[in-house]
């Protein structure tokens, strides 16, 4: 029933091509190695008869497929990752014995996974959410996992509240929605009842929670850790990642539209950048405090809802991480990566932060249901690479190591008779816990020093620039307006009044509700000195580096203008993509064809950091009846982006409501004047395009 062609390929009855291997190395086999002759047809009783149970090839293939999925992470299910290196530039030998933090110039392999928290594995990349920032360092002394976020603090003080927090933020239990969104009753119900979450909510409602790119987020270890030196002395430490590209956020309206235009926006951005050799980098920095420094803080260093302002305790940059290689296989690496705060190396230790203490149990435990075996550390992405790992743990599901000999217990004296005795503990170089004094009665307690829930929330809000404050207030209006239970809104507003009266008034006004009574505070908030380091606007220099400029081109357009924009943008470090009404490209004024990277309908301006409209008069006229073109200009303007344009594009700009300002640049005088505004958002424009709280 088949035809054999000259090259060995075979055509089936339906004419379909069955590709054939010409060597044993190239041939398809079953999981157990038996070669296949046909990968198109199952084994049937006659050409139109039933499929036979005997078909072990069909059964194996379907069965493997049926079991392809593993449980997604209960939080941080949606993530993207990359391989890279960490290079230490300054030694912390005075504080720690950890080789990864003391051997200057040493390059340690890393695997870094970024994630959203609330949404499922298939959810969008741009919801309002915290971003996970988890780094696995494959050090010479074992894997060190720094499992942090892009926000330096957390919602809760004690791990016992974590399941409640996550249940509240995830889709509601009966209806199964909303997906990847905090704007709903149960989340705000929990927040209102948990004043300790107020500081984190400020951050989650700020522009930090709607980043433009994973390459442009800061990272924080969040919890307080310890560094322990050769003398056994301990210092407290906070870990920070600082993106070399600076930070950048989206506008909320933009984030919503990106979700539709490209749900994989962040994943694609990270993959593409690394793929083309534009490797994202972060500086690694620490804040180090003695016990006396910690005692002098106006809050408890063990309280994960508090940050340590870098104005009072400056950051010391000690190294750099470069992400330079995409995973070869998403499932094998990104999905199976298991990050564990308990993955720690000698010289680094935990603090008594009650949130961290609970994490120390949770991550190891969750891998058992996610990866299904205590042997998940043998999966290549999780294996210690910088050093051997050896102990007497044995057997279990999916054991891949083949141990030899009899030594599976310790102590043993097998070596005395010439047999291998196996590894032994190293009293000097092995992991030693800091001998922290422990005292007090056993009880379920929250320390009085954890009682101030509002001072730092106030500090954060008051440290922001004016546009950022307005975005935060507007985000609260948006989220609370999605809350259907009035008493929940009232309670949240009652907490907000403890943060900042002006903020509370603006939000109440935006929601259209009376300002309720202030809720009693466990500790009266105090005014702290503002911390400019908490801002996004103006914190890093404006830059086009690593950004994307979209150039919309029509037939008849001037190729010289396109080239000028391209050259200027690329010289400033940006990538440029061409958008045209047709994917085949645009026929330019000089008769040549400019290839397009995108068709207009599939490339709205939300996907770019700045745009240029290089239109001919005729091309512009045609676009006046194309909604996608009008939206392209309107959204670029509304999202505060620079718009370069040929004079011929003016009718489209007018129709899109684009008004003249310093970010709207006529390209007749060359592309250079477009580059400066393209490197930033036009914050001054915002009051013209939206009403903010
Ligand atoms: Fe967590 C995953 C970060 C508190 C329990 N967490 C997870 C990931 C990140 C964080 C980045 C994803 C790792 C990856 O990419 O695979 N989590 C944090 C931070 C916290 C925090 C910065 C506060 C300081 N987490 C926290 C608490 C608990 C957990 C208090 C439980 C008591 N987290 C988990 C988990 C996850 C997890 C359920 C889900 C998947 C996983 O661990 O491997 O165990």
XYZ file of C-alpha atoms and ligand atoms in Angstrom:
737
model
C 0.000 0.000 0.000
C 3.021 2.338 -0.165
C 5.309 3.714 -2.882
C 9.031 3.732 -2.320
C 10.714 6.828 -3.814
C 14.339 7.032 -4.855
C 15.592 8.706 -1.676
C 13.993 6.105 0.518
C 11.052 8.268 1.612
C 7.757 6.530 1.308
C 4.366 7.818 0.237
C 1.357 6.390 1.978
C -1.971 5.735 0.366
C -3.168 9.263 1.035
C -0.064 10.578 -0.711
C 1.424 11.786 2.587
C 5.185 11.806 2.925
C 6.703 9.341 5.349
C 10.253 10.438 5.964
C 12.678 7.544 6.260
C 16.034 7.305 8.005
C 18.983 6.223 5.916
C 21.295 5.258 8.825
C 20.711 3.503 12.170
C 21.788 6.703 13.998
C 19.044 8.761 12.349
C 16.212 6.379 12.895
C 13.180 6.694 15.150
C 12.933 4.130 17.899
C 10.602 3.307 20.749
C 11.607 4.439 24.255
C 13.292 1.079 24.559
C 15.272 1.352 21.337
C 13.324 -0.761 18.843
C 13.456 0.886 15.391
C 10.226 2.068 13.734
C 9.350 1.544 10.093
C 6.272 3.778 9.982
C 5.398 6.830 12.111
C 2.163 7.685 10.269
C -0.111 4.686 10.589
C -1.235 2.619 13.542
C -1.497 -1.151 13.303
C -4.917 -1.999 11.907
C -6.927 -5.065 11.149
C -7.325 -4.287 7.446
C -7.081 -0.819 5.867
C -10.439 0.317 7.319
C -10.595 -1.997 10.311
C -10.055 -1.458 14.046
C -6.713 -0.609 15.597
C -5.083 -3.538 17.354
C -4.245 -3.594 21.065
C -1.026 -5.239 20.012
C 0.252 -1.888 18.659
C 2.879 -1.246 21.338
C 4.283 1.619 19.282
C 0.996 3.519 19.259
C 0.355 2.763 22.936
C 3.786 3.894 24.037
C 3.571 7.138 22.056
C 0.077 8.047 23.230
C 0.780 7.039 26.800
C 3.903 9.156 26.985
C 1.966 12.091 25.587
C -0.859 11.564 28.083
C 1.629 12.062 30.905
C 3.635 14.969 29.491
C 2.386 17.525 31.987
C 3.455 17.819 35.588
C 1.661 19.913 38.212
C 2.477 23.551 37.667
C 4.006 25.544 40.508
C 1.354 26.542 43.031
C 2.762 30.072 42.796
C 5.123 31.514 40.163
C 3.759 29.020 37.622
C 4.353 31.314 34.662
C 8.064 31.828 34.163
C 10.921 32.301 31.741
C 14.544 31.496 32.365
C 18.070 31.659 31.041
C 21.553 30.381 31.763
C 24.398 32.723 32.547
C 27.410 33.506 34.657
C 28.021 35.390 37.853
C 31.385 37.064 38.240
C 32.561 38.314 41.590
C 34.282 41.704 41.419
C 34.764 42.425 45.107
C 35.520 39.975 47.889
C 33.398 39.702 51.004
C 36.130 37.682 52.756
C 35.819 39.842 55.863
C 32.222 38.670 56.241
C 31.947 35.192 54.780
C 33.833 32.069 53.864
C 31.564 31.333 50.881
C 33.831 30.878 47.873
C 31.228 32.345 45.524
C 31.462 35.605 47.472
C 35.199 35.679 48.117
C 37.034 34.496 45.004
C 37.284 37.649 42.904
C 37.196 36.978 39.163
C 35.641 33.555 39.687
C 32.862 32.856 37.205
C 30.029 30.828 38.623
C 27.415 29.346 36.311
C 23.858 30.437 37.070
C 20.337 29.603 35.960
C 17.840 32.408 36.517
C 14.067 32.146 36.322
C 11.720 35.124 36.296
C 8.034 34.663 36.942
C 4.693 36.190 37.720
C 3.114 34.972 40.943
C -0.630 34.571 40.653
C -1.338 33.347 37.125
C -1.154 29.790 35.821
C 1.620 28.524 33.558
C -0.270 29.536 30.437
C -1.308 32.984 31.646
C -0.183 36.330 30.276
C 3.186 37.949 30.901
C 1.989 41.453 31.735
C -0.558 41.351 34.562
C -0.164 43.648 37.525
C 1.842 41.318 39.737
C 5.055 40.821 41.641
C 7.837 39.264 39.531
C 9.865 36.356 40.858
C 13.626 36.645 40.440
C 15.190 33.286 41.312
C 18.889 32.636 40.761
C 20.565 29.256 41.100
C 24.336 29.638 41.506
C 26.168 26.377 40.742
C 29.015 27.088 43.172
C 32.048 24.989 44.032
C 30.488 24.325 47.423
C 27.063 23.297 46.209
C 24.087 25.073 44.714
C 23.117 28.379 46.242
C 19.603 29.498 45.328
C 18.669 33.112 45.922
C 14.906 32.951 45.478
C 13.794 36.564 45.423
C 11.374 38.988 43.851
C 11.481 42.342 42.055
C 10.094 43.974 45.196
C 12.265 44.129 48.335
C 9.569 43.265 50.859
C 6.640 40.873 51.219
C 2.912 40.824 52.027
C 3.088 38.904 55.279
C 5.392 38.532 58.249
C 4.851 34.877 59.100
C 4.869 31.916 56.709
C 1.744 30.535 58.362
C -0.251 33.147 56.410
C 1.189 32.207 52.996
C -1.505 29.690 51.978
C -4.197 32.261 52.920
C -2.510 35.009 50.929
C -2.163 32.825 47.857
C -5.678 31.416 48.066
C -6.970 34.983 48.298
C -5.074 36.293 45.269
C -5.559 33.339 42.946
C -8.784 32.808 41.024
C -11.769 32.657 43.352
C -12.540 29.182 44.583
C -16.076 28.727 43.290
C -15.908 30.514 39.923
C -12.384 29.839 38.743
C -11.621 33.463 37.823
C -10.061 35.966 37.569
C -6.847 34.555 36.206
C -3.615 36.430 36.953
C -5.277 39.434 38.557
C -5.419 40.885 42.027
C -8.388 43.137 41.205
C -11.075 41.063 42.887
C -12.943 40.635 46.146
C -10.997 37.895 47.881
C -7.581 39.482 47.436
C -8.668 42.863 48.770
C -10.689 41.228 51.533
C -7.519 39.556 52.790
C -5.444 42.730 52.341
C -7.912 44.867 54.246
C -7.892 42.424 57.147
C -4.090 42.165 57.175
C -2.640 45.630 57.823
C 0.873 44.152 57.656
C 0.352 43.758 53.886
C -0.160 47.503 53.340
C 3.463 48.285 52.542
C 3.676 45.513 49.942
C 0.383 46.595 48.440
C 1.885 50.031 47.811
C 4.626 48.365 45.791
C 2.233 46.015 44.025
C 0.083 48.962 42.953
C 3.134 50.899 41.787
C 4.673 50.772 38.327
C 7.110 48.122 39.605
C 4.348 45.562 39.121
C 3.898 46.276 35.404
C 7.455 46.031 34.042
C 8.295 46.591 30.391
C 10.834 43.785 30.302
C 12.272 41.149 32.600
C 15.635 42.570 31.572
C 14.646 45.824 33.229
C 13.632 44.803 36.727
C 15.517 45.049 39.974
C 15.786 41.940 42.109
C 15.908 41.464 45.870
C 16.616 38.533 48.143
C 13.821 40.015 50.325
C 14.527 38.078 53.514
C 17.433 38.940 55.757
C 20.238 36.393 55.579
C 23.491 36.047 57.469
C 27.064 35.995 56.264
C 29.395 34.022 58.509
C 33.163 34.531 58.380
C 36.126 32.320 59.231
C 35.991 33.444 62.871
C 32.375 32.352 63.083
C 31.112 35.954 63.286
C 27.767 36.793 61.729
C 26.597 39.892 59.841
C 23.117 40.440 58.495
C 22.859 40.810 54.743
C 20.278 41.914 52.178
C 20.881 40.961 48.543
C 20.064 43.225 45.571
C 20.163 42.915 41.768
C 20.433 46.122 39.707
C 19.670 45.921 35.961
C 22.328 47.465 33.743
C 19.568 48.496 31.322
C 17.845 50.475 34.068
C 14.246 49.928 35.046
C 11.264 50.589 32.834
C 7.566 50.067 33.267
C 4.541 50.013 31.047
C 1.440 52.161 31.414
C -1.473 50.165 32.785
C -3.503 50.637 29.611
C -0.478 49.484 27.650
C 0.035 46.390 29.814
C -3.590 45.425 29.234
C -3.216 45.813 25.479
C 0.090 43.952 25.340
C -1.674 41.033 27.001
C -3.860 40.752 23.911
C -1.225 41.601 21.316
C 1.443 39.285 22.697
C 0.700 37.221 25.820
C 4.337 36.040 25.682
C 5.724 39.559 25.569
C 8.283 39.123 28.344
C 9.255 35.594 27.444
C 9.814 36.544 23.812
C 11.715 39.702 24.784
C 14.122 37.770 27.007
C 14.609 34.945 24.541
C 15.114 37.255 21.551
C 17.571 39.514 23.342
C 19.744 36.568 24.390
C 19.348 34.911 21.014
C 20.792 37.921 19.235
C 23.641 38.342 21.707
C 22.213 41.318 23.581
C 22.847 39.736 26.979
C 21.037 41.269 29.942
C 23.193 42.069 32.944
C 22.640 42.891 36.582
C 24.981 44.240 39.204
C 24.865 42.224 42.408
C 24.976 44.271 45.584
C 24.706 43.769 49.325
C 23.749 45.735 52.396
C 25.666 44.427 55.371
C 24.690 45.165 58.960
C 26.126 44.214 62.313
C 23.834 43.176 65.124
C 24.295 46.691 66.554
C 23.312 48.275 63.214
C 20.232 46.084 63.156
C 19.331 46.977 66.733
C 19.482 50.680 65.826
C 16.906 50.350 63.012
C 13.440 51.737 63.780
C 11.972 48.351 62.796
C 12.903 44.709 63.073
C 15.449 43.355 60.593
C 13.637 39.998 60.816
C 10.390 41.534 59.528
C 10.078 40.827 55.785
C 7.539 43.638 55.352
C 10.336 46.184 55.913
C 13.193 47.390 53.751
C 16.449 48.991 54.763
C 16.741 52.353 52.963
C 19.911 52.473 50.945
C 20.377 56.126 51.797
C 21.145 55.090 55.378
C 22.746 51.735 54.535
C 24.351 52.051 51.096
C 24.602 49.191 48.662
C 27.979 47.677 47.979
C 28.263 46.262 44.458
C 30.234 43.018 44.536
C 29.595 41.314 41.219
C 27.737 41.012 37.982
C 25.374 38.472 36.449
C 25.130 38.064 32.684
C 22.423 35.911 31.136
C 23.945 34.613 27.927
C 22.296 31.354 26.935
C 18.705 30.372 26.338
C 17.528 27.012 27.627
C 17.687 24.262 25.023
C 14.450 22.796 26.247
C 11.754 24.674 28.119
C 10.396 21.689 30.009
C 13.664 20.018 30.932
C 15.187 23.218 32.245
C 12.748 26.044 32.963
C 9.861 23.860 34.081
C 11.859 21.298 36.017
C 14.121 23.825 37.737
C 13.601 23.535 41.480
C 14.663 26.567 43.485
C 15.087 26.073 47.208
C 15.933 28.713 49.801
C 17.490 25.774 51.674
C 20.095 25.506 48.927
C 22.736 27.416 50.783
C 26.509 27.112 51.048
C 28.986 27.355 53.938
C 29.457 31.001 54.925
C 25.854 32.008 54.193
C 23.113 31.305 56.711
C 19.486 32.038 57.495
C 18.165 34.680 59.831
C 15.278 33.972 62.198
C 12.849 35.884 59.924
C 9.639 33.852 60.465
C 8.719 34.141 56.800
C 12.050 32.731 55.708
C 11.875 29.992 58.318
C 8.611 28.732 56.804
C 10.028 28.922 53.299
C 12.768 26.562 54.365
C 10.206 23.781 54.581
C 7.878 24.701 51.730
C 10.116 24.603 48.673
C 11.639 21.177 49.236
C 8.189 19.856 49.978
C 6.490 21.303 46.905
C 9.047 19.713 44.574
C 7.864 16.311 45.728
C 4.402 16.857 44.308
C 5.668 18.841 41.335
C 8.574 16.644 40.262
C 7.302 13.501 41.937
C 10.419 12.198 43.620
C 13.000 12.868 46.298
C 15.543 12.440 43.519
C 14.642 15.724 41.779
C 18.166 16.942 42.550
C 19.430 14.497 39.910
C 17.545 16.213 37.073
C 20.312 17.908 35.064
C 19.115 21.485 35.704
C 19.041 20.866 39.454
C 22.288 18.905 39.811
C 25.169 20.515 41.648
C 27.581 21.245 38.790
C 30.385 23.067 40.516
C 31.257 20.167 42.802
C 30.479 16.487 43.373
C 27.488 15.555 45.473
C 27.702 12.366 47.453
C 26.033 10.941 50.515
C 24.253 7.812 51.649
C 20.768 8.798 50.492
C 19.681 5.900 48.280
C 16.985 4.542 45.988
C 13.561 6.174 45.586
C 11.540 6.933 42.442
C 13.572 7.692 39.341
C 16.924 7.001 40.914
C 19.388 7.549 38.070
C 22.644 7.039 39.901
C 24.120 3.557 39.933
C 25.899 3.232 43.257
C 28.546 0.582 43.580
C 29.769 -1.302 46.608
C 28.222 -1.918 49.997
C 28.777 1.426 51.685
C 25.298 2.916 52.081
C 25.593 3.755 55.782
C 27.921 5.751 57.981
C 29.949 5.229 60.097
C 31.405 2.212 58.398
C 34.817 0.601 58.526
C 34.709 -0.996 55.092
C 37.817 0.911 54.025
C 39.783 -1.070 56.602
C 39.293 -4.189 54.469
C 39.961 -2.380 51.167
C 36.362 -1.646 50.175
C 35.197 1.869 49.308
C 33.852 3.444 52.494
C 32.142 6.485 50.942
C 32.212 10.174 51.901
C 32.497 11.646 55.419
C 31.492 14.917 57.110
C 34.065 17.730 57.050
C 34.117 19.441 60.451
C 36.137 22.378 59.112
C 34.885 23.049 55.570
C 31.364 21.706 56.007
C 28.263 23.824 56.521
C 28.074 25.094 60.098
C 25.040 26.975 61.373
C 25.760 30.285 63.050
C 25.542 29.741 66.798
C 22.721 32.217 67.291
C 21.542 32.331 70.913
C 17.979 31.088 71.331
C 15.854 31.908 74.357
C 12.269 32.467 75.435
C 9.141 30.465 76.056
C 7.564 28.288 73.422
C 4.472 30.179 72.195
C 2.642 31.383 69.094
C 3.723 35.005 69.177
C 4.313 38.017 66.983
C 7.050 40.265 68.325
C 6.049 43.817 69.321
C 8.833 44.981 67.019
C 6.734 43.812 64.049
C 3.769 46.050 64.946
C 4.376 49.117 62.760
C 2.563 48.360 59.500
C 2.298 51.813 57.989
C 5.476 53.902 58.358
C 7.266 52.258 55.456
C 4.145 52.213 53.299
C 4.105 55.966 53.819
C 7.832 56.164 53.164
C 7.382 54.374 49.855
C 4.490 56.516 48.656
C 6.164 59.765 49.633
C 9.451 58.764 48.002
C 7.888 58.402 44.552
C 7.913 61.013 41.809
C 4.611 62.759 41.033
C 3.654 60.602 38.004
C 4.426 57.427 39.937
C 2.262 58.543 42.838
C -0.564 59.238 40.421
C -0.186 55.784 38.856
C -0.245 54.160 42.262
C -3.368 56.035 43.290
C -5.012 55.187 39.953
C -4.099 51.521 40.313
C -5.794 51.473 43.708
C -8.866 53.119 42.172
C -8.923 50.543 39.391
C -8.487 47.561 41.694
C -10.926 48.722 44.356
C -13.460 49.535 41.662
C -13.359 45.864 40.690
C -14.218 44.914 44.273
C -17.931 44.246 44.595
C -18.107 44.119 48.405
C -18.458 47.615 49.766
C -17.295 46.749 53.277
C -14.036 45.465 51.797
C -13.386 48.778 50.045
C -14.198 50.625 53.247
C -11.756 48.575 55.285
C -8.927 48.975 52.769
C -9.555 52.726 52.660
C -9.508 52.823 56.456
C -6.017 51.320 56.340
C -4.901 53.693 53.590
C -5.678 56.665 55.778
C -2.872 55.499 58.023
C -0.502 55.642 55.065
C -1.187 59.077 53.638
C -4.285 61.257 53.894
C -3.784 62.759 50.444
C -3.494 59.305 48.867
C -6.587 58.092 50.703
C -8.589 61.125 49.559
C -7.516 60.717 45.955
C -8.441 57.055 45.936
C -11.786 57.615 47.657
C -12.552 60.363 45.181
C -11.525 58.156 42.243
C -13.690 55.288 43.447
C -16.514 57.717 44.207
C -16.943 56.858 47.877
C -16.885 58.812 51.099
C -13.640 58.687 53.003
C -14.273 56.189 55.800
C -12.928 56.381 59.352
C -9.249 55.656 59.816
C -8.699 52.102 61.094
C -6.901 51.828 64.433
C -3.189 51.113 63.943
C -1.272 48.593 66.054
C 1.544 51.159 66.152
C 1.164 54.801 65.130
C 3.078 55.402 61.897
C 5.988 57.796 61.885
C 7.397 60.004 59.127
C 10.651 58.633 57.765
C 13.060 60.525 55.506
C 12.122 59.895 51.857
C 14.244 57.373 49.976
C 14.814 58.460 46.352
C 16.215 54.989 45.601
C 12.647 53.657 45.761
C 11.639 55.658 42.661
C 11.674 54.386 39.148
C 11.371 57.713 37.331
C 14.780 59.338 37.071
C 16.598 56.673 39.077
C 18.493 55.293 36.090
C 19.662 57.397 33.128
C 17.233 57.513 30.184
C 18.383 55.035 27.555
C 17.354 53.388 24.322
C 19.729 50.517 24.977
C 17.988 47.183 24.749
C 14.773 48.906 23.681
C 12.769 48.474 20.498
C 11.791 51.138 17.957
C 8.952 50.325 15.572
C 8.929 52.050 12.189
C 5.632 52.057 10.291
C 6.324 52.382 6.578
C 3.927 52.659 3.631
C 4.370 52.344 -0.111
C 5.959 55.455 -1.577
C 7.789 56.317 1.666
C 11.241 57.841 1.663
C 13.799 55.096 2.324
C 16.385 57.656 3.411
C 14.213 58.632 6.383
C 13.760 54.992 7.370
C 17.509 54.487 7.196
C 18.198 57.613 9.241
C 15.860 56.408 12.004
C 17.371 52.947 11.860
C 20.936 54.216 12.071
C 20.258 56.679 14.878
C 18.240 54.199 16.941
C 20.762 51.409 16.494
C 23.616 53.756 17.374
C 21.750 54.455 20.623
C 21.597 50.714 21.312
C 18.009 50.006 20.236
C 16.725 47.378 17.853
C 14.506 48.507 14.987
C 11.632 46.629 13.417
C 9.728 47.566 10.290
C 5.953 47.433 10.214
C 4.030 47.736 6.953
C 0.428 47.311 5.867
C 1.572 44.139 4.072
C 3.988 41.523 5.432
C 5.807 41.459 2.084
C 7.027 44.979 2.772
C 6.654 48.466 1.349
C 7.592 49.680 -2.119
C 9.642 52.780 -1.430
C 9.785 56.061 -3.335
C 12.892 54.926 -5.211
C 11.176 51.739 -6.358
C 13.017 49.386 -4.023
C 11.170 47.110 -1.617
C 11.713 47.418 2.111
C 11.078 44.101 3.828
C 8.716 44.211 6.788
C 9.166 42.379 10.074
C 5.471 42.659 10.876
C 2.108 43.254 9.304
C 0.432 46.278 10.852
C -2.521 44.460 12.420
C -0.154 42.122 14.258
C 2.232 44.772 15.516
C 0.463 47.466 17.511
C 2.628 50.208 18.973
C 2.347 48.720 22.485
C 5.072 46.295 21.428
C 7.593 49.120 20.921
C 9.269 51.684 23.134
C 9.136 54.447 20.552
C 7.690 54.620 17.051
C 8.295 56.392 13.777
C 5.689 56.874 11.069
C 7.480 57.086 7.760
C 4.534 57.527 5.435
C 4.031 58.861 1.936
C 1.087 61.190 1.329
C -0.765 58.451 -0.522
C 0.169 55.831 2.076
C -1.111 58.067 4.828
C -4.373 58.662 2.993
C -4.978 54.924 2.791
C -4.229 54.461 6.475
C -6.864 57.009 7.460
C -9.429 54.238 7.031
C -7.347 51.602 8.843
C -8.189 51.355 12.532
C -4.933 49.557 13.309
C -2.951 52.537 11.974
C -5.002 55.064 13.931
C -4.631 52.987 17.105
C -0.911 52.664 16.418
C -0.449 56.419 16.631
C -3.103 57.020 19.280
C -1.701 54.396 21.643
C 1.890 55.515 21.152
C 0.768 58.981 22.148
C -1.386 57.728 25.012
C 1.427 55.565 26.312
C 3.707 58.600 26.427
C 6.062 57.368 23.724
C 8.106 59.456 21.345
C 6.638 59.586 17.851
C 8.880 60.490 14.924
C 7.036 61.210 11.689
C 7.327 62.471 8.154
C 5.253 65.608 7.428
C 3.058 63.415 5.200
C 1.910 61.506 8.299
C 0.218 64.579 9.799
C -3.360 63.689 8.719
C -3.031 60.338 10.502
C -1.631 62.005 13.614
C -4.535 64.453 13.573
C -7.079 61.693 13.203
C -5.432 59.806 16.083
C -5.601 62.869 18.321
C -1.819 63.217 18.527
C -0.997 66.731 19.699
C 2.285 68.508 19.221
C 4.766 68.218 22.095
C 8.477 67.643 22.557
C 7.986 63.910 22.089
C 6.326 64.301 18.686
C 9.187 64.909 16.296
C 9.136 65.870 12.616
C 11.813 63.752 10.965
C 12.427 66.303 8.186
C 15.376 67.601 10.180
C 16.979 64.185 10.559
C 16.436 61.435 13.112
C 18.676 62.735 15.882
C 16.056 64.978 17.557
C 13.844 61.873 17.835
C 16.408 59.835 19.786
C 16.412 61.816 23.032
C 12.648 61.679 23.677
C 12.630 58.077 22.407
C 14.821 57.101 25.355
C 12.149 57.952 27.907
C 8.441 58.390 28.493
C 6.937 61.841 28.050
C 5.581 62.229 31.580
C 4.496 65.834 30.939
C 2.045 64.554 28.347
C 0.153 62.331 30.718
C -2.408 64.864 32.009
C -3.447 65.409 28.381
C -4.250 61.760 27.766
C -5.782 60.384 30.933
C -7.422 61.409 34.150
C -5.324 60.114 37.003
C -6.336 59.857 40.614
Fe 7.978 31.500 47.360
C 8.116 29.651 44.535
C 9.862 33.963 45.860
C 7.606 33.472 50.149
C 6.407 28.961 48.949
N 8.804 31.770 45.541
C 8.752 30.887 44.506
C 9.462 31.421 43.385
C 9.940 32.641 43.757
C 9.535 32.854 45.122
C 10.755 33.582 42.895
C 9.598 30.744 42.034
C 10.856 29.947 41.926
C 10.981 29.374 40.537
O 11.211 30.152 39.613
O 10.797 28.166 40.409
N 8.541 33.369 47.869
C 9.406 34.183 47.165
C 9.773 35.314 47.970
C 9.125 35.186 49.162
C 8.364 33.964 49.109
C 10.717 36.423 47.540
C 9.169 36.099 50.362
C 10.245 36.570 50.863
N 7.126 31.276 49.192
C 7.112 32.202 50.209
C 6.522 31.607 51.395
C 6.184 30.310 51.061
C 6.578 30.128 49.672
C 6.346 32.309 52.723
C 5.560 29.230 51.879
C 5.556 29.164 53.175
N 7.296 29.655 46.791
C 6.729 28.776 47.631
C 6.451 27.427 46.988
C 7.041 27.650 45.564
C 7.506 29.086 45.601
C 5.055 26.955 47.081
C 6.164 27.275 44.375
C 7.038 26.544 43.425
C 8.255 26.303 44.146
O 8.185 26.837 45.386
O 9.223 25.687 43.741
O 7.105 26.428 47.660
